[in-house]
PDB file of C-alpha atoms and ligand atoms in Angstrom:
ATOM      1  CA  MET A 115      23.010  43.753  19.199  1.00  0.00           C
ATOM      2  CA  THR A 116      25.048  40.610  18.711  1.00  0.00           C
ATOM      3  CA  SER A 117      24.058  38.543  21.719  1.00  0.00           C
ATOM      4  CA  ASP A 118      21.226  36.718  19.972  1.00  0.00           C
ATOM      5  CA  ARG A 119      23.189  35.934  16.838  1.00  0.00           C
ATOM      6  CA  SER A 120      23.699  32.275  17.699  1.00  0.00           C
ATOM      7  CA  ALA A 121      19.979  31.950  18.354  1.00  0.00           C
ATOM      8  CA  ARG A 122      19.013  33.218  14.907  1.00  0.00           C
ATOM      9  CA  PRO A 123      17.022  30.485  13.150  1.00  0.00           C
ATOM     10  CA  VAL A 124      18.846  28.811  10.296  1.00  0.00           C
ATOM     11  CA  ASN A 125      16.392  26.216   9.099  1.00  0.00           C
ATOM     12  CA  SER A 126      13.336  26.946  11.162  1.00  0.00           C
ATOM     13  CA  ALA A 127      10.570  29.301  10.142  1.00  0.00           C
ATOM     14  CA  PHE A 128      10.372  30.690  13.655  1.00  0.00           C
ATOM     15  CA  SER A 129      12.167  33.904  12.905  1.00  0.00           C
ATOM     16  CA  ARG A 130       9.206  36.267  12.907  1.00  0.00           C
ATOM     17  CA  ARG A 131       6.739  35.268  15.575  1.00  0.00           C
ATOM     18  CA  THR A 132       7.998  34.420  19.021  1.00  0.00           C
ATOM     19  CA  LEU A 133       6.178  33.939  22.274  1.00  0.00           C
ATOM     20  CA  ASP A 134       7.009  33.356  25.878  1.00  0.00           C
ATOM     21  CA  ALA A 135       7.771  29.706  26.385  1.00  0.00           C
ATOM     22  CA  ALA A 136       5.537  29.419  29.431  1.00  0.00           C
ATOM     23  CA  PRO A 137       2.168  29.286  27.599  1.00  0.00           C
ATOM     24  CA  LEU A 138       3.593  26.791  25.115  1.00  0.00           C
ATOM     25  CA  ALA A 139       4.908  24.589  27.870  1.00  0.00           C
ATOM     26  CA  SER A 140       1.623  24.677  29.720  1.00  0.00           C
ATOM     27  CA  ALA A 141      -0.382  23.904  26.556  1.00  0.00           C
ATOM     28  CA  PHE A 142       1.947  20.978  25.860  1.00  0.00           C
ATOM     29  CA  GLU A 143       1.665  19.807  29.433  1.00  0.00           C
ATOM     30  CA  ARG A 144      -2.125  20.019  29.291  1.00  0.00           C
ATOM     31  CA  GLU A 145      -2.871  18.624  25.829  1.00  0.00           C
ATOM     32  CA  GLY A 146       0.042  16.236  25.285  1.00  0.00           C
ATOM     33  CA  TYR A 147       0.882  17.682  21.872  1.00  0.00           C
ATOM     34  CA  LEU A 148       1.533  20.883  19.914  1.00  0.00           C
ATOM     35  CA  LEU A 149       1.084  21.622  16.223  1.00  0.00           C
ATOM     36  CA  PHE A 150       3.138  24.069  14.181  1.00  0.00           C
ATOM     37  CA  PRO A 151       1.768  24.812  10.708  1.00  0.00           C
ATOM     38  CA  ARG A 152       5.302  25.703   9.627  1.00  0.00           C
ATOM     39  CA  LEU A 153       8.465  24.673  11.408  1.00  0.00           C
ATOM     40  CA  LEU A 154      10.940  24.629   8.506  1.00  0.00           C
ATOM     41  CA  THR A 155      11.547  27.387   6.013  1.00  0.00           C
ATOM     42  CA  ARG A 156      10.409  26.587   2.478  1.00  0.00           C
ATOM     43  CA  ARG A 157      14.022  26.316   1.417  1.00  0.00           C
ATOM     44  CA  ALA A 158      14.919  23.911   4.205  1.00  0.00           C
ATOM     45  CA  THR A 159      11.793  21.883   3.387  1.00  0.00           C
ATOM     46  CA  ALA A 160      12.787  21.552  -0.268  1.00  0.00           C
ATOM     47  CA  GLN A 161      16.338  20.542   0.694  1.00  0.00           C
ATOM     48  CA  ALA A 162      15.029  17.967   3.148  1.00  0.00           C
ATOM     49  CA  GLN A 163      12.642  16.547   0.549  1.00  0.00           C
ATOM     50  CA  ARG A 164      15.467  16.059  -1.941  1.00  0.00           C
ATOM     51  CA  ALA A 165      17.731  14.497   0.664  1.00  0.00           C
ATOM     52  CA  ALA A 166      14.985  12.169   1.903  1.00  0.00           C
ATOM     53  CA  SER A 167      14.216  10.904  -1.595  1.00  0.00           C
ATOM     54  CA  ARG A 168      17.885  10.247  -2.164  1.00  0.00           C
ATOM     55  CA  LEU A 169      18.187   8.289   1.103  1.00  0.00           C
ATOM     56  CA  LEU A 170      15.138   6.260   0.251  1.00  0.00           C
ATOM     57  CA  ARG A 171      16.530   5.360  -3.176  1.00  0.00           C
ATOM     58  CA  ARG A 172      19.978   4.540  -1.851  1.00  0.00           C
ATOM     59  CA  ARG A 173      19.130   2.724   1.375  1.00  0.00           C
ATOM     60  CA  HIS A 174      20.469  -0.777   1.880  1.00  0.00           C
ATOM     61  CA  ALA A 175      18.058  -3.504   0.770  1.00  0.00           C
ATOM     62  CA  SER A 176      17.808  -4.810   4.349  1.00  0.00           C
ATOM     63  CA  VAL A 177      16.654  -1.431   5.742  1.00  0.00           C
ATOM     64  CA  PRO A 178      12.857  -0.946   5.677  1.00  0.00           C
ATOM     65  CA  SER A 179      11.592   2.361   4.305  1.00  0.00           C
ATOM     66  CA  GLY A 180      10.156   3.243   7.711  1.00  0.00           C
ATOM     67  CA  TRP A 181      13.349   2.703   9.648  1.00  0.00           C
ATOM     68  CA  LEU A 182      16.160   4.827   8.349  1.00  0.00           C
ATOM     69  CA  LEU A 183      17.702   5.581  11.715  1.00  0.00           C
ATOM     70  CA  GLY A 184      20.417   7.643  13.335  1.00  0.00           C
ATOM     71  CA  LEU A 185      20.655   9.954  10.355  1.00  0.00           C
ATOM     72  CA  HIS A 186      22.221  12.736  12.422  1.00  0.00           C
ATOM     73  CA  GLN A 187      24.995  10.489  13.656  1.00  0.00           C
ATOM     74  CA  ARG A 188      28.528  11.348  12.665  1.00  0.00           C
ATOM     75  CA  ASN A 189      29.585   7.712  12.790  1.00  0.00           C
ATOM     76  CA  GLN A 190      27.448   7.040   9.709  1.00  0.00           C
ATOM     77  CA  PRO A 191      29.546   6.506   6.564  1.00  0.00           C
ATOM     78  CA  GLU A 192      27.546   9.398   5.105  1.00  0.00           C
ATOM     79  CA  PRO A 193      26.418  11.666   7.959  1.00  0.00           C
ATOM     80  CA  GLN A 194      23.288  13.602   7.034  1.00  0.00           C
ATOM     81  CA  ARG A 195      24.166  17.100   8.102  1.00  0.00           C
ATOM     82  CA  TRP A 196      20.769  18.399   6.986  1.00  0.00           C
ATOM     83  CA  VAL A 197      19.147  16.345   9.764  1.00  0.00           C
ATOM     84  CA  GLU A 198      21.593  17.710  12.310  1.00  0.00           C
ATOM     85  CA  ARG A 199      20.979  21.263  11.070  1.00  0.00           C
ATOM     86  CA  ILE A 200      17.232  20.888  11.561  1.00  0.00           C
ATOM     87  CA  ALA A 201      17.441  19.088  14.904  1.00  0.00           C
ATOM     88  CA  ALA A 202      19.990  21.509  16.365  1.00  0.00           C
ATOM     89  CA  ASP A 203      18.533  24.660  14.825  1.00  0.00           C
ATOM     90  CA  PRO A 204      18.743  27.228  17.630  1.00  0.00           C
ATOM     91  CA  ALA A 205      15.040  28.062  17.588  1.00  0.00           C
ATOM     92  CA  VAL A 206      14.016  24.403  17.491  1.00  0.00           C
ATOM     93  CA  ALA A 207      16.418  23.587  20.320  1.00  0.00           C
ATOM     94  CA  ARG A 208      15.083  26.517  22.341  1.00  0.00           C
ATOM     95  CA  LEU A 209      11.534  25.275  21.894  1.00  0.00           C
ATOM     96  CA  VAL A 210      12.416  21.701  22.873  1.00  0.00           C
ATOM     97  CA  ARG A 211      14.340  22.928  25.886  1.00  0.00           C
ATOM     98  CA  ALA A 212      11.381  24.970  27.063  1.00  0.00           C
ATOM     99  CA  LEU A 213       9.044  21.996  26.701  1.00  0.00           C
ATOM    100  CA  LEU A 214      11.469  19.784  28.582  1.00  0.00           C
ATOM    101  CA  GLY A 215      11.178  22.087  31.548  1.00  0.00           C
ATOM    102  CA  GLY A 216      14.370  24.007  30.823  1.00  0.00           C
ATOM    103  CA  SER A 217      16.684  21.009  30.664  1.00  0.00           C
ATOM    104  CA  ARG A 218      19.198  20.927  27.879  1.00  0.00           C
ATOM    105  CA  PRO A 219      17.981  18.490  25.187  1.00  0.00           C
ATOM    106  CA  VAL A 220      19.824  15.564  23.668  1.00  0.00           C
ATOM    107  CA  LEU A 221      18.727  14.326  20.283  1.00  0.00           C
ATOM    108  CA  VAL A 222      18.654  10.609  21.035  1.00  0.00           C
ATOM    109  CA  SER A 223      17.187   9.407  17.757  1.00  0.00           C
ATOM    110  CA  SER A 224      16.441  10.611  14.260  1.00  0.00           C
ATOM    111  CA  GLN A 225      14.380   8.580  11.840  1.00  0.00           C
ATOM    112  CA  LEU A 226      13.147   8.975   8.313  1.00  0.00           C
ATOM    113  CA  PHE A 227       9.815   7.179   8.343  1.00  0.00           C
ATOM    114  CA  VAL A 228       8.567   6.720   4.820  1.00  0.00           C
ATOM    115  CA  LYS A 229       5.232   5.059   4.304  1.00  0.00           C
ATOM    116  CA  ARG A 230       5.491   4.101   0.683  1.00  0.00           C
ATOM    117  CA  ALA A 231       2.748   4.793  -1.812  1.00  0.00           C
ATOM    118  CA  ALA A 232       0.074   2.105  -1.888  1.00  0.00           C
ATOM    119  CA  GLY A 233       1.085  -0.786  -4.100  1.00  0.00           C
ATOM    120  CA  ARG A 234       4.846  -0.136  -4.075  1.00  0.00           C
ATOM    121  CA  ALA A 235       6.528  -3.483  -4.473  1.00  0.00           C
ATOM    122  CA  ASP A 236      10.051  -2.647  -3.314  1.00  0.00           C
ATOM    123  CA  ASP A 237       9.347  -2.994   0.390  1.00  0.00           C
ATOM    124  CA  GLU A 238       7.900  -6.469   0.413  1.00  0.00           C
ATOM    125  CA  ALA A 239      10.489  -8.013   2.724  1.00  0.00           C
ATOM    126  CA  ALA A 240       9.651  -5.599   5.543  1.00  0.00           C
ATOM    127  CA  PRO A 241       6.673  -3.426   4.607  1.00  0.00           C
ATOM    128  CA  SER A 242       6.452  -0.162   6.525  1.00  0.00           C
ATOM    129  CA  SER A 243       3.393   1.365   4.907  1.00  0.00           C
ATOM    130  CA  GLY A 244       0.726  -0.124   7.107  1.00  0.00           C
ATOM    131  CA  GLU A 245      -1.052   0.944  10.245  1.00  0.00           C
ATOM    132  CA  VAL A 246       0.902   2.013  13.315  1.00  0.00           C
ATOM    133  CA  PRO A 247      -1.248   0.975  16.293  1.00  0.00           C
ATOM    134  CA  TRP A 248      -2.177   3.246  19.186  1.00  0.00           C
ATOM    135  CA  HIS A 249       0.851   3.321  21.447  1.00  0.00           C
ATOM    136  CA  GLN A 250       2.854   5.447  23.844  1.00  0.00           C
ATOM    137  CA  ASP A 251       6.565   6.099  23.503  1.00  0.00           C
ATOM    138  CA  GLY A 252       9.420   5.322  25.800  1.00  0.00           C
ATOM    139  CA  ALA A 253       9.163   2.582  28.343  1.00  0.00           C
ATOM    140  CA  ALA A 254      12.116   4.248  30.066  1.00  0.00           C
ATOM    141  CA  GLY A 255      11.963   7.117  32.545  1.00  0.00           C
ATOM    142  CA  GLY A 256      12.856  10.759  32.069  1.00  0.00           C
ATOM    143  CA  HIS A 257      11.612  13.807  30.199  1.00  0.00           C
ATOM    144  CA  SER A 258      11.359  13.494  26.462  1.00  0.00           C
ATOM    145  CA  LEU A 259       9.385  14.441  23.374  1.00  0.00           C
ATOM    146  CA  ALA A 260       9.199  13.724  19.667  1.00  0.00           C
ATOM    147  CA  ILE A 261       9.031  16.133  16.746  1.00  0.00           C
ATOM    148  CA  TRP A 262       7.032  14.605  13.899  1.00  0.00           C
ATOM    149  CA  LEU A 263       8.006  16.593  10.844  1.00  0.00           C
ATOM    150  CA  PRO A 264       6.314  15.669   7.565  1.00  0.00           C
ATOM    151  CA  LEU A 265       8.119  16.307   4.294  1.00  0.00           C
ATOM    152  CA  ASP A 266       4.871  15.705   2.391  1.00  0.00           C
ATOM    153  CA  ALA A 267       1.534  17.340   3.113  1.00  0.00           C
ATOM    154  CA  ILE A 268      -0.491  15.306   5.603  1.00  0.00           C
ATOM    155  CA  ASP A 269      -4.105  14.735   4.720  1.00  0.00           C
ATOM    156  CA  PRO A 270      -6.436  15.236   7.713  1.00  0.00           C
ATOM    157  CA  THR A 271      -8.574  12.279   6.600  1.00  0.00           C
ATOM    158  CA  GLY A 272      -5.624   9.983   7.288  1.00  0.00           C
ATOM    159  CA  HIS A 273      -5.613   8.903   3.616  1.00  0.00           C
ATOM    160  CA  ASN A 274      -1.829   9.157   3.336  1.00  0.00           C
ATOM    161  CA  GLY A 275      -1.011   7.702   6.734  1.00  0.00           C
ATOM    162  CA  GLY A 276      -0.797  10.841   8.871  1.00  0.00           C
ATOM    163  CA  LEU A 277      -0.481  10.827  12.644  1.00  0.00           C
ATOM    164  CA  ALA A 278      -3.383  11.108  15.095  1.00  0.00           C
ATOM    165  CA  VAL A 279      -3.069  11.789  18.834  1.00  0.00           C
ATOM    166  CA  LEU A 280      -5.423  11.439  21.791  1.00  0.00           C
ATOM    167  CA  PRO A 281      -5.251  14.778  23.616  1.00  0.00           C
ATOM    168  CA  ARG A 282      -4.992  14.877  27.405  1.00  0.00           C
ATOM    169  CA  LEU A 283      -4.889  11.105  27.817  1.00  0.00           C
ATOM    170  CA  HIS A 284      -1.195  11.290  28.758  1.00  0.00           C
ATOM    171  CA  ALA A 285      -2.390  12.509  32.138  1.00  0.00           C
ATOM    172  CA  SER A 286      -3.631   8.955  32.828  1.00  0.00           C
ATOM    173  CA  GLY A 287      -0.055   7.703  32.759  1.00  0.00           C
ATOM    174  CA  ARG A 288       1.105   4.514  31.140  1.00  0.00           C
ATOM    175  CA  LEU A 289      -1.848   2.591  29.736  1.00  0.00           C
ATOM    176  CA  PRO A 290      -2.112  -1.194  29.649  1.00  0.00           C
ATOM    177  CA  SER A 291      -0.560  -2.473  26.456  1.00  0.00           C
ATOM    178  CA  GLU A 292       0.435  -5.650  24.676  1.00  0.00           C
ATOM    179  CA  PRO A 293       3.266  -6.412  22.273  1.00  0.00           C
ATOM    180  CA  CYS A 294       2.450  -6.527  18.576  1.00  0.00           C
ATOM    181  CA  GLU A 295       4.325  -6.520  15.276  1.00  0.00           C
ATOM    182  CA  ALA A 296       3.530  -3.758  12.809  1.00  0.00           C
ATOM    183  CA  ASN A 297       5.417  -1.856  10.176  1.00  0.00           C
ATOM    184  CA  ALA A 298       8.533  -3.974  10.392  1.00  0.00           C
ATOM    185  CA  ALA A 299       8.826  -3.293  14.123  1.00  0.00           C
ATOM    186  CA  SER A 300       7.595  -4.290  17.568  1.00  0.00           C
ATOM    187  CA  PHE A 301       5.157  -1.966  19.295  1.00  0.00           C
ATOM    188  CA  ASP A 302       3.471  -1.956  22.666  1.00  0.00           C
ATOM    189  CA  ARG A 303      -0.081  -1.522  21.403  1.00  0.00           C
ATOM    190  CA  ILE A 304      -2.474   0.028  23.894  1.00  0.00           C
ATOM    191  CA  GLN A 305      -5.198  -2.424  24.795  1.00  0.00           C
ATOM    192  CA  PRO A 306      -8.528  -1.490  23.163  1.00  0.00           C
ATOM    193  CA  GLU A 307     -10.358  -1.408  26.529  1.00  0.00           C
ATOM    194  CA  ALA A 308      -8.011   1.340  27.718  1.00  0.00           C
ATOM    195  CA  LEU A 309      -8.995   3.437  24.702  1.00  0.00           C
ATOM    196  CA  ALA A 310     -12.740   2.945  25.035  1.00  0.00           C
ATOM    197  CA  GLY A 311     -14.503   6.287  24.717  1.00  0.00           C
ATOM    198  CA  HIS A 312     -11.291   8.116  23.871  1.00  0.00           C
ATOM    199  CA  GLU A 313     -10.850   7.386  20.175  1.00  0.00           C
ATOM    200  CA  ALA A 314     -13.677   9.783  19.367  1.00  0.00           C
ATOM    201  CA  THR A 315     -11.505  12.609  20.709  1.00  0.00           C
ATOM    202  CA  ALA A 316      -8.613  11.827  18.357  1.00  0.00           C
ATOM    203  CA  VAL A 317      -6.944  14.795  16.684  1.00  0.00           C
ATOM    204  CA  ARG A 318      -5.756  13.871  13.223  1.00  0.00           C
ATOM    205  CA  TYR A 319      -2.871  16.019  12.056  1.00  0.00           C
ATOM    206  CA  ALA A 320      -3.377  18.247   9.046  1.00  0.00           C
ATOM    207  CA  LEU A 321       0.029  19.626   8.138  1.00  0.00           C
ATOM    208  CA  ALA A 322       1.856  21.083   5.180  1.00  0.00           C
ATOM    209  CA  ALA A 323       5.289  19.766   4.292  1.00  0.00           C
ATOM    210  CA  GLY A 324       7.658  21.465   6.720  1.00  0.00           C
ATOM    211  CA  GLY A 325       5.033  21.800   9.454  1.00  0.00           C
ATOM    212  CA  ALA A 326       5.353  19.731  12.622  1.00  0.00           C
ATOM    213  CA  GLY A 327       3.561  18.024  15.458  1.00  0.00           C
ATOM    214  CA  LEU A 328       5.234  17.526  18.835  1.00  0.00           C
ATOM    215  CA  HIS A 329       4.057  14.798  21.189  1.00  0.00           C
ATOM    216  CA  GLY A 330       5.056  13.713  24.642  1.00  0.00           C
ATOM    217  CA  PRO A 331       6.016  10.119  25.466  1.00  0.00           C
ATOM    218  CA  LEU A 332       2.718   9.232  27.139  1.00  0.00           C
ATOM    219  CA  THR A 333       0.499  10.812  24.476  1.00  0.00           C
ATOM    220  CA  PRO A 334      -1.235   7.948  22.664  1.00  0.00           C
ATOM    221  CA  HIS A 335      -0.676   8.185  18.911  1.00  0.00           C
ATOM    222  CA  SER A 336      -1.251   6.073  15.830  1.00  0.00           C
ATOM    223  CA  SER A 337      -1.339   6.291  12.053  1.00  0.00           C
ATOM    224  CA  PRO A 338      -3.372   4.452   9.403  1.00  0.00           C
ATOM    225  CA  PRO A 339      -1.891   2.819   6.295  1.00  0.00           C
ATOM    226  CA  ASN A 340      -0.840   5.047   3.434  1.00  0.00           C
ATOM    227  CA  ALA A 341      -3.636   4.461   0.951  1.00  0.00           C
ATOM    228  CA  SER A 342      -2.547   7.243  -1.395  1.00  0.00           C
ATOM    229  CA  GLY A 343      -0.529   7.033  -4.575  1.00  0.00           C
ATOM    230  CA  ALA A 344       2.394   8.983  -3.139  1.00  0.00           C
ATOM    231  CA  ASP A 345       5.038   8.283  -0.520  1.00  0.00           C
ATOM    232  CA  ARG A 346       4.547   9.805   2.936  1.00  0.00           C
ATOM    233  CA  ARG A 347       7.934  11.000   4.184  1.00  0.00           C
ATOM    234  CA  VAL A 348       8.290  12.064   7.809  1.00  0.00           C
ATOM    235  CA  LEU A 349      11.355  12.976   9.827  1.00  0.00           C
ATOM    236  CA  VAL A 350      10.945  11.943  13.471  1.00  0.00           C
ATOM    237  CA  LEU A 351      13.327  13.577  15.953  1.00  0.00           C
ATOM    238  CA  ARG A 352      13.370  12.283  19.516  1.00  0.00           C
ATOM    239  CA  TYR A 353      14.867  14.303  22.329  1.00  0.00           C
ATOM    240  CA  CYS A 354      15.344  13.675  26.006  1.00  0.00           C
ATOM    241  CA  ALA A 355      16.600  15.908  28.777  1.00  0.00           C
ATOM    242  CA  ALA A 356      20.364  15.571  29.083  1.00  0.00           C
ATOM    243  CA  GLY A 357      19.999  14.801  32.759  1.00  0.00           C
ATOM    244  CA  ALA A 358      17.147  12.335  32.245  1.00  0.00           C
ATOM    245  CA  PRO A 359      16.829   9.925  35.143  1.00  0.00           C
ATOM    246  CA  ALA A 360      18.720   6.715  34.897  1.00  0.00           C
ATOM    247  CA  VAL A 361      16.942   3.645  33.577  1.00  0.00           C
ATOM    248  CA  ARG A 362      17.817   0.569  35.583  1.00  0.00           C
ATOM    249  CA  GLY A 363      21.041   2.184  36.609  1.00  0.00           C
ATOM    250  CA  GLU A 364      21.850   3.272  33.072  1.00  0.00           C
ATOM    251  CA  ARG A 365      21.947   6.829  31.777  1.00  0.00           C
ATOM    252  CA  LEU A 366      20.129   7.379  28.539  1.00  0.00           C
ATOM    253  CA  TRP A 367      22.877   9.573  27.265  1.00  0.00           C
ATOM    254  CA  ALA A 368      26.448  10.176  28.309  1.00  0.00           C
ATOM    255  CA  PRO A 369      28.735  13.062  27.420  1.00  0.00           C
ATOM    256  CA  GLY A 370      30.696  11.933  24.407  1.00  0.00           C
ATOM    257  CA  GLY A 371      27.570  10.982  22.554  1.00  0.00           C
ATOM    258  CA  ALA A 372      26.786   7.373  23.435  1.00  0.00           C
ATOM    259  CA  VAL A 373      23.106   6.566  23.854  1.00  0.00           C
ATOM    260  CA  ALA A 374      22.310   3.688  26.153  1.00  0.00           C
ATOM    261  CA  ALA A 375      19.694   1.041  25.594  1.00  0.00           C
ATOM    262  CA  ALA A 376      16.310   2.675  25.244  1.00  0.00           C
ATOM    263  CA  GLY A 377      13.052   1.449  26.646  1.00  0.00           C
ATOM    264  CA  GLY A 378      14.905  -1.049  28.774  1.00  0.00           C
ATOM    265  CA  GLU A 379      16.073  -2.975  25.725  1.00  0.00           C
ATOM    266  CA  PRO A 380      19.650  -3.735  24.810  1.00  0.00           C
ATOM    267  CA  ARG A 381      19.595  -1.599  21.709  1.00  0.00           C
ATOM    268  CA  THR A 382      22.808   0.300  21.846  1.00  0.00           C
ATOM    269  CA  GLN A 383      23.259  -0.205  18.122  1.00  0.00           C
ATOM    270  CA  ILE A 384      21.211   0.560  15.020  1.00  0.00           C
ATOM    271  CA  PRO A 385      21.480  -0.611  11.428  1.00  0.00           C
ATOM    272  CA  CYS A 386      23.331   1.835   9.212  1.00  0.00           C
ATOM    273  CA  TRP A 387      20.932   3.075   6.520  1.00  0.00           C
ATOM    274  CA  SER A 388      23.444   2.652   3.694  1.00  0.00           C
ATOM    275  CA  SER A 389      25.178  -0.625   4.598  1.00  0.00           C
ATOM    276  CA  GLY A 390      22.737  -2.388   6.893  1.00  0.00           C
ATOM    277  CA  GLU A 391      25.630  -3.025   9.322  1.00  0.00           C
ATOM    278  CA  LEU A 392      25.174  -2.280  13.012  1.00  0.00           C
ATOM    279  CA  ILE A 393      26.654   0.967  14.280  1.00  0.00           C
ATOM    280  CA  ASP A 394      26.637   2.512  17.773  1.00  0.00           C
ATOM    281  CA  ARG A 395      23.827   4.875  18.618  1.00  0.00           C
ATOM    282  CA  GLN A 396      25.002   8.421  19.231  1.00  0.00           C
ATOM    283  CA  GLY A 397      23.132  11.298  20.819  1.00  0.00           C
ATOM    284  CA  LEU A 398      23.654  14.962  20.066  1.00  0.00           C
ATOM    285  CA  LEU A 399      23.519  17.630  22.750  1.00  0.00           C
ATOM    286  CA  VAL A 400      21.712  20.695  21.382  1.00  0.00           C
ATOM    287  CA  GLY A 401      20.615  24.131  22.546  1.00  0.00           C
ATOM    288  CA  GLY A 402      23.557  25.593  24.379  1.00  0.00           C
ATOM    289  CA  GLU A 403      22.134  29.006  25.101  1.00  0.00           C
ATOM    290  CA  GLY A 404      19.491  29.752  27.734  1.00  0.00           C
ATOM    291  CA  GLY A 405      16.698  31.879  26.203  1.00  0.00           C
ATOM    292  CA  ALA A 406      13.063  31.080  26.756  1.00  0.00           C
ATOM    293  CA  ALA A 407      11.509  32.727  23.703  1.00  0.00           C
ATOM    294  CA  ALA A 408       9.781  30.171  21.538  1.00  0.00           C
ATOM    295  CA  PRO A 409       7.712  30.118  18.382  1.00  0.00           C
ATOM    296  CA  SER A 410       3.974  30.403  18.077  1.00  0.00           C
ATOM    297  CA  PRO A 411       2.082  27.099  18.004  1.00  0.00           C
ATOM    298  CA  ASP A 412      -1.280  25.993  16.829  1.00  0.00           C
ATOM    299  CA  GLY A 413      -2.309  23.410  19.376  1.00  0.00           C
ATOM    300  CA  GLY A 414      -1.518  21.981  22.735  1.00  0.00           C
ATOM    301  CA  GLY A 415       1.050  19.151  24.001  1.00  0.00           C
ATOM    302  CA  SER A 416       3.477  17.202  27.532  1.00  0.00           C
ATOM    303  CA  PRO A 417       6.788  16.070  28.604  1.00  0.00           C
ATOM    304  CA  ASN A 418       6.710  13.191  31.004  1.00  0.00           C
ATOM    305  CA  GLU A 419       9.033  10.288  30.522  1.00  0.00           C
ATOM    306  CA  ASN A 420      11.886   9.764  28.161  1.00  0.00           C
ATOM    307  CA  GLY A 421      10.936   9.346  24.570  1.00  0.00           C
ATOM    308  CA  THR A 422      11.918   6.084  23.074  1.00  0.00           C
ATOM    309  CA  LYS A 423       9.798   3.192  22.104  1.00  0.00           C
ATOM    310  CA  ARG A 424      10.065  -0.490  21.557  1.00  0.00           C
ATOM    311  CA  LYS A 425      10.693  -0.302  17.882  1.00  0.00           C
ATOM    312  CA  ARG A 426      13.572  -1.847  16.094  1.00  0.00           C
ATOM    313  CA  GLY A 427      16.463   0.364  17.109  1.00  0.00           C
ATOM    314  CA  ALA A 428      14.322   3.461  17.032  1.00  0.00           C
ATOM    315  CA  GLY A 429      14.373   4.798  20.497  1.00  0.00           C
TER     316      GLY A 429
HETATM  317  O1  LIG B   1       4.944   8.153  11.572  1.00  0.00           O
HETATM  318  C1  LIG B   1       4.190   7.309  12.029  1.00  0.00           C
HETATM  319  O2  LIG B   1       3.331   6.783  11.334  1.00  0.00           O
HETATM  320  C2  LIG B   1       4.317   6.865  13.463  1.00  0.00           C
HETATM  321  C3  LIG B   1       5.295   7.708  14.204  1.00  0.00           C
HETATM  322  C4  LIG B   1       5.396   7.417  15.663  1.00  0.00           C
HETATM  323  O3  LIG B   1       4.898   6.463  16.180  1.00  0.00           O
HETATM  324  C5  LIG B   1       6.153   8.373  16.480  1.00  0.00           C
HETATM  325  O4  LIG B   1       6.603   9.404  15.955  1.00  0.00           O
HETATM  326  O5  LIG B   1       6.334   8.149  17.679  1.00  0.00           O
END
């Protein structure tokens, strides 16, 4: 049988166990997140770790360690094909498509978010190793989600700055928030009163390198500072449905690759990781084939609005 050849996983570890997409989609819809103990193969994880360390070492001095953006983009002087291979892996794309309600996904943003080891001095100009406040993603409309893919094991105590989510709270919609500066970026921090009674329900990710958490745009999430002696490297991939509703008359993505301003902000450009110069944002359409089979998860998760946030060029 050759028909499924293009859907054979290349980088993902989803080759053996597959499930109907429907239960995954309903768990994601209900809980606002999903956890996969292993999303990448060991080989792909090791390759990604090496590539991430190299990017971190070679990034332009003006680019904070948390904000290496647009890595999949082919208009980068050094396109990072490993990011594209992960993001467009057929099994990953099939999963994202199922969670986006069957719409074909566009990778609108890729980001290497390194929280440097405690006490590292080379990030002083724009430190990215601190707390990320409770926030929701994507002020814009449309279906979206984020894959949070650690390249270092994430400690469930939060010691090395891992992500925590508040399950089911996405069902309450957009929560009152206020602008704040954190981790070399601007966030819309959820107001503490809106979180009262909910923080006790937080699920703190415990993941091996190469595992992944998926969260919807309205799922509140946060991360503490990295207090450990080692860098915390995470690849964040943000997808939206190709036909995502227009935002103030503007499409999030247009055939040809251009990504419009996200979150209602005029951020059609991002700093190039290697030169610091501004380059156009480019999306990548993934997941051409239909199929609904998807890998086996560990938790629950929800698509709602499009997935970009008010961070410097991130969305
Ligand atoms: O990696 C982190 O600490 C925060 C990531 C985040 O806010 C996101 O993936 O939306």
